[in-house]
XYZ file of C-alpha atoms in Angstrom:
146
model
C 0.242 0.071 0.002
C 1.367 3.325 -0.932
C 0.686 6.271 1.553
C 0.267 9.934 0.090
C 3.629 12.244 1.324
C 6.458 11.495 3.216
C 6.707 8.029 5.119
C 6.606 9.102 8.822
C 7.831 6.246 11.293
C 7.191 7.037 14.965
C 6.617 4.639 17.618
C 5.705 5.579 21.296
C 5.691 3.745 24.660
C 2.608 5.134 26.405
C 2.312 2.839 29.536
C 4.095 0.330 31.634
C 2.490 -2.208 33.895
C 3.636 -5.293 35.442
C 1.784 -8.246 36.927
C 3.277 -11.281 39.464
C 2.658 -14.734 37.922
C 4.534 -16.530 40.664
C 6.857 -16.010 43.634
C 9.682 -15.743 41.283
C 8.130 -14.491 38.211
C 6.125 -11.611 36.640
C 5.401 -10.177 33.543
C 6.070 -6.661 32.475
C 4.134 -5.169 29.571
C 4.608 -1.875 27.814
C 1.765 -0.228 25.817
C 3.157 0.822 22.408
C 1.495 3.154 19.963
C 2.293 3.847 16.044
C 2.170 7.340 15.864
C 3.341 7.484 12.159
C 1.858 7.462 8.761
C 2.970 3.661 7.750
C 2.866 0.302 9.205
C 6.324 -0.269 11.287
C 7.630 -3.154 12.997
C 9.789 -3.018 16.167
C 12.948 -4.949 15.858
C 12.625 -6.194 19.556
C 12.628 -4.098 22.846
C 15.231 -4.250 25.478
C 14.707 -2.985 28.781
C 15.943 -3.006 32.149
C 14.208 -2.971 35.620
C 15.466 -1.163 38.699
C 14.652 -1.159 42.296
C 13.631 1.985 44.099
C 16.993 2.756 44.718
C 17.700 2.906 41.133
C 19.998 -0.574 41.322
C 19.533 -2.536 38.146
C 17.622 -5.477 38.852
C 17.605 -7.434 35.759
C 17.484 -6.725 31.868
C 14.584 -8.122 29.607
C 13.470 -8.523 26.145
C 10.165 -8.428 24.258
C 9.804 -9.447 20.976
C 9.091 -7.737 17.744
C 5.680 -6.171 17.162
C 4.259 -4.979 13.726
C 1.965 -1.926 14.256
C -0.442 -0.175 12.028
C -0.747 3.363 11.597
C -2.324 4.749 14.946
C -2.664 1.302 16.326
C -1.556 0.284 19.921
C -0.224 -2.903 21.377
C 1.010 -4.487 24.315
C 4.325 -5.895 24.080
C 5.438 -8.395 26.706
C 8.460 -10.016 28.459
C 8.527 -12.295 31.292
C 10.708 -11.879 34.356
C 12.037 -14.865 35.706
C 14.460 -14.640 39.230
C 16.308 -17.404 40.784
C 15.012 -15.974 44.097
C 11.669 -14.433 44.866
C 10.771 -11.234 43.533
C 10.196 -8.665 45.970
C 6.791 -6.793 46.731
C 7.603 -2.932 45.683
C 7.615 -0.529 42.702
C 10.082 -0.920 40.168
C 11.247 1.398 37.455
C 11.719 0.510 33.828
C 14.187 2.125 31.054
C 14.340 0.893 27.691
C 14.077 1.036 24.032
C 12.437 -0.088 21.190
C 14.257 0.109 17.861
C 12.061 0.236 14.421
C 13.842 1.035 11.068
C 14.380 4.635 11.110
C 14.677 5.235 14.735
C 13.738 4.002 18.510
C 11.371 4.757 21.165
C 12.262 5.290 24.669
C 10.433 3.600 27.470
C 10.507 5.134 30.776
C 7.770 4.018 33.714
C 7.102 2.459 36.864
C 5.361 -0.583 38.154
C 4.259 -2.099 41.514
C 4.002 -5.660 41.951
C 2.285 -6.924 45.253
C 3.290 -9.440 47.825
C 2.685 -13.079 46.664
C -0.320 -13.438 48.877
C -2.357 -11.236 47.134
C -4.234 -11.903 43.847
C -3.820 -10.170 40.987
C -5.617 -10.195 37.923
C -4.552 -8.903 34.603
C -6.960 -6.568 32.805
C -8.020 -8.090 29.457
C -6.824 -5.730 26.573
C -10.124 -6.092 24.913
C -11.539 -4.205 27.931
C -9.089 -1.606 27.476
C -9.596 -1.282 24.098
C -13.496 -0.935 24.116
C -13.096 1.722 27.462
C -14.613 -0.854 29.720
C -13.815 -1.259 33.246
C -14.631 -4.962 33.708
C -17.417 -7.137 34.551
C -18.641 -10.400 33.777
C -18.088 -13.431 36.231
C -15.143 -15.833 36.035
C -15.894 -19.212 34.681
C -13.785 -20.795 37.794
C -16.127 -18.626 40.164
C -19.117 -20.113 38.637
C -17.740 -23.766 38.986
C -17.086 -23.153 42.454
C -20.234 -21.952 43.408
C -22.372 -24.708 41.450
C -20.030 -27.257 43.412
C -20.709 -26.116 46.890
């Protein structure tokens, strides 16, 4: 597909979030937005995780992602640790590279303690502007079992 005018490639990181998956595992996600006029593919996304004192904890890598103009999409990296990942707030600094430039990511996320239940928001709810709703199937099964 040909685009009139100059091809403009610009990807921005607009949000960062993290989710605890287990005592020693978490998911870190970044929301990318293609603000350019042509489809752009990131060539991977590398970023570092820092604790509250700005000590580097780990480096993560998210896979490439193709984005159409004005499209937003989450990219995810899994944080695996040999030890338990502590509860707290973490800082993210990184960069997504694409054909004619790069997008810089900076933000923070919090992880609860392992004893707390954490539910990841579905991307459909966020895209539709919904705030949730519905009853999980596992909850219905438990209630019916009782």
